[in-house]
Amino acid sequence: MKTILMSATACLPNSGSEAGVGWNVVKNMSHYYNVIVFTRENNKQKIQEYLSLHPVANLHFEYYDIPKCIRWIFFTKKKLFRNRALVYDFIWHLMSIPKFKKIAKQSNAVLAHHVNQCQYRILSPCYALKIPTVYGPLGGAETLNTAFYQDLEKKTINKENKRRKGKDRALFLFYQKISDGKKVFLFSCRENYNRLKDYVLAGSCTRIVPSIAYEESAFSKYKMKAVDKSKPFTLIYAGKLFDWKGIELFLKAANRAFDKQSNVIIRLIGIRDEDDKKKVKSWIDGTDIVDKIEMIDFMPHDELIRELIEADLFVYPAFRDSGAMAVLEACALGCPTICFDAGGQDIFPDDMILKVKVYNSYRENQDAFSEKLFYAFTHREEIHKMGNAIQRYVREHFTWQNKIQTFLKIYDEILDSSCIK
């Protein structure tokens, strides 16, 4: 087997989010290549514990972390500077380059892939190699419409304004200029591609490849329940409270859609921080549907899945998102889903989920979301069929096995020089 080197800062078995992406890519890729994974030292114990019980052939790990004399800055309870997670990732990748280059040389790796923590502004150690390299799927360039600004905190607005200007895209260009070797840049959604394509140097390849996928075996045993109109129409939001997640707008839209309806239940799951709960409660108290809303601060993942199976609609009102993993999981279960047509949601067909067009005024967006909510309420059979359709679609296109086949094709193209921009 040929050897490939993968940089996966976040990589843990039985995890979600970035750590789950890292783990699922490297584990599944080991069926086709001898894989050496370069990851953080603090992942070592859990990885070794898992592999001692479930050995995986052709999968090897190398670990690195920032020296303790520097690392304490990022883990002190005092907030010494903003965006310390982003700064930590940048420094980790920068300081890991010497060891990364050494491993690449000793292993005779034919290709490298920067698997996760793939913001275009992060310096990947793969840029230091002269072998063919794959980056991504890259994200972080998507923006949200300024019509949503009234629901955002001041610090988020400042961050969004910087993101819109995109001056740090010059970093992405600089990294390419200081590196050698053939490159393929994968972008997580069309918006990221559109905002970064002009910063890709001539001679490199580009592809749009969603960053998300799921393990089919974890969902195939679940079956959506048939529509039962005798039961209340149940909507579920699951996730933490971030202002750009759109919960406040959703509650306003739900108030208009359901204020005259009696058989509706809205469950907000996963808002655990006490200050966040107080904030959401104040939004709820400002509506006429207080008695229709339940807040559940924590729910184990298997219980959440059962809730989604019973639900009539999964609500994901985020103003932007390059990944939309929560939407994918709901779709994999066959749960009808509503979201804004923004960012990573463009990977789902328009006729299989309820996509809300983004307008240039807050009121129009609120009204449009409300209208879609009311449509779902009055067309339960129709949206149930949409749930079945999107379930079939994602099982065909979004399993980890599908994604690995996509990566393998890209690897073959770059290795035999047939990759075309």
XYZ file of C-alpha atoms in Angstrom:
421
model
C 0.000 0.000 0.000
C 1.124 3.525 -0.735
C 1.437 5.858 2.242
C -0.433 9.118 2.656
C -0.006 11.677 5.415
C -3.063 13.331 6.950
C -3.121 16.422 9.156
C -6.125 16.182 11.485
C -5.749 18.458 14.489
C -9.122 17.291 15.783
C -9.459 13.506 15.617
C -11.297 11.308 18.115
C -13.334 8.095 17.853
C -17.033 8.184 18.724
C -17.171 11.972 18.456
C -19.103 14.551 16.502
C -18.153 17.861 14.916
C -14.519 18.380 13.844
C -13.124 15.466 15.889
C -15.641 13.132 14.254
C -14.779 14.399 10.781
C -11.074 13.777 11.402
C -11.633 10.292 12.763
C -14.068 9.098 10.112
C -11.916 10.284 7.215
C -8.696 8.679 8.412
C -10.341 5.455 9.579
C -12.205 4.857 6.326
C -9.230 5.901 4.193
C -7.081 3.205 5.838
C -8.953 0.597 3.742
C -7.204 1.979 0.656
C -3.886 3.483 1.823
C -1.377 3.154 4.593
C -2.420 6.232 6.583
C -0.263 8.254 8.961
C -2.304 10.762 10.949
C -0.721 13.853 12.463
C -2.831 15.123 15.357
C -2.756 16.782 18.774
C -1.117 15.129 21.753
C -4.243 15.425 23.882
C -6.058 13.038 21.521
C -3.545 10.258 22.191
C -5.107 8.522 25.184
C -8.595 8.131 23.731
C -7.243 7.042 20.350
C -4.978 4.396 21.893
C -7.755 3.141 24.168
C -10.058 2.719 21.182
C -7.439 1.021 19.001
C -6.505 -1.414 21.782
C -10.102 -2.677 21.688
C -10.803 -2.133 17.982
C -7.561 -2.413 15.974
C -7.583 -0.725 12.579
C -5.110 -1.983 9.999
C -2.970 0.516 8.092
C -3.782 3.361 10.503
C -0.926 5.008 12.423
C -0.747 8.143 14.542
C 1.905 10.745 15.238
C 1.260 13.340 17.945
C 2.384 16.890 18.521
C 1.455 19.768 20.779
C 2.624 23.287 21.478
C 5.246 23.467 24.282
C 3.772 23.959 27.762
C 5.576 27.267 28.180
C 3.324 28.635 25.404
C 0.273 26.421 25.749
C -0.831 27.791 29.144
C -1.732 31.091 27.492
C -4.594 29.415 25.647
C -6.040 27.442 28.541
C -5.994 29.963 31.353
C -9.432 31.026 32.551
C -8.458 34.620 31.906
C -9.333 35.778 28.405
C -6.018 37.317 27.422
C -7.075 37.885 23.810
C -9.919 37.244 21.386
C -10.297 34.223 19.126
C -7.804 32.170 21.120
C -9.066 28.922 19.561
C -8.262 30.268 16.095
C -4.875 31.590 17.244
C -4.105 28.260 18.917
C -4.833 26.356 15.701
C -2.623 28.745 13.734
C 0.314 28.348 16.122
C -0.128 24.581 16.358
C 0.076 24.217 12.604
C 3.003 26.621 12.353
C 5.106 24.990 15.076
C 4.308 21.460 13.888
C 5.903 21.978 10.464
C 9.422 20.601 11.277
C 8.050 17.340 12.698
C 5.472 17.079 9.927
C 8.158 17.422 7.239
C 10.314 14.822 8.974
C 7.472 12.298 9.089
C 6.659 12.894 5.423
C 10.254 12.240 4.430
C 10.725 9.142 6.588
C 7.464 7.564 5.477
C 7.922 8.234 1.752
C 4.370 9.546 1.664
C 3.076 10.056 -1.866
C 0.377 12.546 -0.883
C -0.742 14.730 2.024
C -4.230 15.845 2.991
C -5.171 18.620 5.418
C -8.367 17.037 6.714
C -9.976 19.352 9.272
C -9.790 22.686 11.100
C -9.837 23.835 7.495
C -10.276 27.567 7.616
C -8.560 29.198 4.671
C -6.740 31.600 7.017
C -5.007 28.750 8.900
C -1.458 27.841 7.855
C -1.491 24.113 7.120
C 1.776 22.161 7.597
C 0.951 20.604 4.218
C 2.085 23.850 2.587
C 5.634 22.977 3.680
C 5.716 19.748 1.640
C 6.732 19.254 -1.983
C 4.505 16.234 -2.551
C 0.949 16.543 -3.982
C -1.420 17.941 -1.360
C -5.168 18.164 -0.851
C -6.671 20.880 1.357
C -10.101 20.770 2.844
C -12.931 20.990 2.386
C -12.056 24.603 3.251
C -14.567 26.906 4.922
C -14.799 30.143 6.834
C -15.393 32.604 3.994
C -19.188 32.520 3.994
C -20.990 35.665 5.173
C -24.466 36.451 6.448
C -26.861 39.056 5.110
C -26.695 42.392 6.938
C -30.491 42.222 7.339
C -29.855 39.840 10.256
C -27.610 42.273 12.125
C -30.360 43.401 14.525
C -30.231 39.974 16.213
C -26.437 39.953 16.547
C -24.210 41.064 19.391
C -21.814 43.912 18.683
C -18.755 41.640 18.733
C -20.399 39.325 16.186
C -21.220 42.255 13.927
C -17.598 43.431 14.067
C -16.450 39.920 13.202
C -18.940 39.672 10.337
C -17.850 43.027 8.919
C -14.242 41.827 8.869
C -15.344 38.586 7.263
C -17.235 40.515 4.554
C -14.191 42.626 3.735
C -12.152 39.443 3.425
C -8.757 41.099 3.757
C -7.374 37.933 5.335
C -7.957 36.096 2.061
C -4.526 37.462 1.189
C -3.157 34.986 3.749
C -4.598 32.142 1.703
C -2.794 33.482 -1.360
C 0.462 33.979 0.577
C 0.505 30.363 1.814
C 0.311 29.124 -1.760
C 3.153 31.360 -2.912
C 5.572 30.013 -0.301
C 4.795 26.357 -1.059
C 5.679 23.893 -3.807
C 3.972 20.853 -5.232
C 0.636 20.140 -6.890
C -2.424 21.211 -4.930
C -6.143 20.549 -4.883
C -8.374 22.918 -2.913
C -11.740 21.574 -1.844
C -14.420 24.073 -0.783
C -17.230 23.135 1.580
C -19.976 25.022 -0.267
C -20.488 27.237 -3.289
C -20.294 30.461 -1.289
C -16.837 29.568 0.020
C -15.757 28.693 -3.498
C -17.087 31.951 -4.960
C -15.334 34.072 -2.333
C -11.985 32.256 -2.551
C -11.655 31.065 -6.152
C -9.897 34.263 -7.296
C -7.221 33.665 -4.638
C -6.256 30.232 -5.963
C -3.012 30.364 -7.930
C -3.014 29.137 -11.511
C -2.096 25.477 -11.814
C -4.001 24.324 -8.739
C -7.252 22.378 -8.906
C -10.514 23.307 -7.218
C -13.571 21.267 -6.296
C -16.748 21.849 -4.252
C -17.022 18.996 -1.754
C -19.294 19.215 1.329
C -17.383 18.891 4.587
C -20.064 16.807 6.275
C -20.991 13.126 6.132
C -22.429 10.520 8.461
C -22.065 6.851 9.349
C -25.034 5.101 7.775
C -24.940 2.204 10.232
C -25.642 4.648 13.071
C -28.933 5.758 11.470
C -30.180 2.914 9.259
C -31.868 1.113 12.153
C -34.205 4.063 12.780
C -37.483 4.520 10.918
C -39.547 7.705 10.816
C -43.031 7.343 12.246
C -46.074 7.827 10.038
C -47.906 11.140 10.285
C -50.394 11.154 13.148
C -52.565 14.264 12.910
C -54.188 13.486 16.255
C -50.891 14.386 17.939
C -49.549 17.942 18.290
C -47.399 19.292 15.482
C -43.908 19.058 17.024
C -40.913 21.209 16.067
C -37.377 20.683 17.382
C -34.374 22.971 17.549
C -31.193 21.326 18.856
C -27.937 23.117 19.551
C -26.171 25.755 21.583
C -27.142 29.407 21.616
C -25.147 31.544 19.232
C -26.681 34.782 18.028
C -26.088 33.837 14.382
C -28.012 30.574 14.880
C -31.232 32.566 14.456
C -33.231 31.327 17.454
C -34.650 34.773 18.210
C -35.918 35.215 14.652
C -37.354 31.693 14.679
C -39.346 32.396 17.855
C -40.753 35.588 16.329
C -41.689 33.705 13.163
C -43.228 30.853 15.174
C -45.252 33.355 17.195
C -46.855 34.654 14.019
C -47.352 31.191 12.517
C -48.786 29.431 15.571
C -50.319 32.041 17.891
C -53.835 30.915 16.936
C -53.015 27.192 16.898
C -53.495 24.992 19.954
C -51.888 21.674 18.928
C -48.264 22.793 18.509
C -45.179 21.951 20.590
C -41.770 23.601 20.131
C -38.821 21.961 21.878
C -35.535 23.879 22.250
C -32.865 21.324 23.151
C -29.263 21.872 24.218
C -29.181 25.418 25.631
C -27.336 24.689 28.882
C -25.594 27.892 29.937
C -27.638 29.706 32.600
C -27.174 33.145 31.044
C -28.170 31.756 27.648
C -31.288 30.163 29.121
C -32.302 33.471 30.698
C -31.834 35.229 27.371
C -33.926 32.679 25.463
C -36.595 32.728 28.166
C -36.893 36.494 27.779
C -37.468 35.983 24.038
C -40.090 33.325 24.752
C -41.852 35.555 27.291
C -42.150 38.208 24.598
C -44.326 35.913 22.457
C -47.941 34.737 22.671
C -46.925 31.063 22.456
C -45.190 30.658 25.830
C -47.310 27.606 26.675
C -46.246 25.898 23.424
C -42.455 26.063 24.054
C -40.368 23.642 26.098
C -36.691 24.186 26.970
C -34.589 21.061 27.567
C -31.025 21.945 28.519
C -29.475 18.525 27.811
C -30.426 15.333 26.033
C -28.187 12.328 25.187
C -27.687 11.869 21.463
C -29.671 8.624 21.257
C -32.627 10.303 22.975
C -32.382 13.256 20.612
C -32.566 10.852 17.683
C -35.758 9.358 19.088
C -37.191 12.859 19.474
C -36.387 13.641 15.837
C -38.025 10.417 14.680
C -41.232 11.453 16.418
C -41.006 15.119 15.350
C -42.823 16.747 12.450
C -40.138 19.347 11.690
C -36.491 20.013 12.522
C -35.752 23.739 12.658
C -32.325 25.105 11.750
C -32.632 28.902 11.430
C -28.889 29.715 11.219
C -27.998 32.814 9.185
C -24.888 31.103 7.823
C -23.072 27.800 8.234
C -20.495 26.105 6.044
C -21.240 22.640 7.398
C -24.851 22.182 8.590
C -24.133 18.842 10.279
C -27.309 19.108 12.349
C -29.361 19.374 9.154
C -27.637 16.310 7.709
C -28.419 14.172 10.769
C -32.083 15.182 10.677
C -32.211 14.390 6.959
C -30.548 11.013 7.517
C -33.394 10.162 9.885
C -35.999 11.350 7.393
C -37.118 14.242 9.590
C -38.513 17.135 7.495
C -36.277 20.188 7.884
C -36.569 23.956 7.528
C -33.592 26.310 7.149
C -32.461 29.455 5.384
C -31.032 29.025 1.893
C -27.587 30.179 3.001
C -24.061 28.787 3.260
C -23.714 25.024 3.532
C -27.439 24.411 3.100
C -26.960 24.735 -0.665
C -25.770 21.111 -0.747
C -29.346 19.907 -0.141
C -31.837 19.869 -3.053
C -34.347 22.713 -2.902
C -37.356 20.428 -3.307
C -36.435 18.059 -0.461
C -36.189 20.454 2.488
C -38.039 23.674 3.278
C -35.558 26.357 2.265
C -36.362 29.943 3.166
C -35.104 32.563 0.721
C -32.893 35.232 2.302
C -34.184 38.788 1.794
C -32.495 42.141 2.367
C -34.792 43.155 5.209
C -35.242 41.550 8.608
C -39.045 41.699 8.482
C -39.162 39.966 5.088
C -36.945 37.157 6.410
C -39.101 36.797 9.511
C -42.292 36.726 7.450
C -40.849 34.244 4.953
C -39.772 31.891 7.742
C -43.201 32.212 9.350
C -44.953 31.363 6.094
C -42.855 28.218 5.651
C -43.574 27.174 9.235
C -47.303 27.589 8.673
C -47.065 25.675 5.384
C -45.402 22.776 7.221
C -48.153 22.845 9.847
C -50.943 22.742 7.257
C -49.210 20.222 4.920
C -47.962 17.511 7.245
C -48.319 14.723 4.680
C -46.446 16.680 2.020
C -43.464 17.534 4.225
C -43.376 13.937 5.485
C -42.852 12.860 1.860
C -40.065 15.446 1.583
C -38.455 13.859 4.639
C -38.520 10.451 2.961
C -37.029 11.908 -0.224
C -34.152 13.709 1.500
C -33.403 10.589 3.544
C -32.940 8.561 0.356
C -30.821 11.344 -1.138
C -28.369 11.713 1.753
C -28.008 7.948 2.115
C -26.928 7.867 -1.502
C -24.590 10.876 -1.393
C -23.516 11.716 2.168
C -22.257 8.617 3.939
C -18.590 8.485 4.913
C -18.165 5.682 2.393
C -19.409 8.011 -0.365
C -17.097 10.790 0.786
C -14.062 8.525 0.845
C -14.787 7.467 -2.731
C -14.864 11.170 -3.682
C -11.500 11.726 -2.004
C -10.010 8.632 -3.662
C -11.004 9.937 -7.082
C -9.388 13.293 -6.304
C -6.230 11.537 -5.068
C -6.012 9.557 -8.310
C -6.396 12.722 -10.354
C -3.663 14.644 -8.569
C -1.287 11.683 -8.506
C -1.574 11.052 -12.238
C -1.661 14.806 -13.040
C -5.076 14.633 -14.695
C -6.642 17.106 -12.274
C -8.121 20.043 -14.184
C -8.940 23.367 -12.552
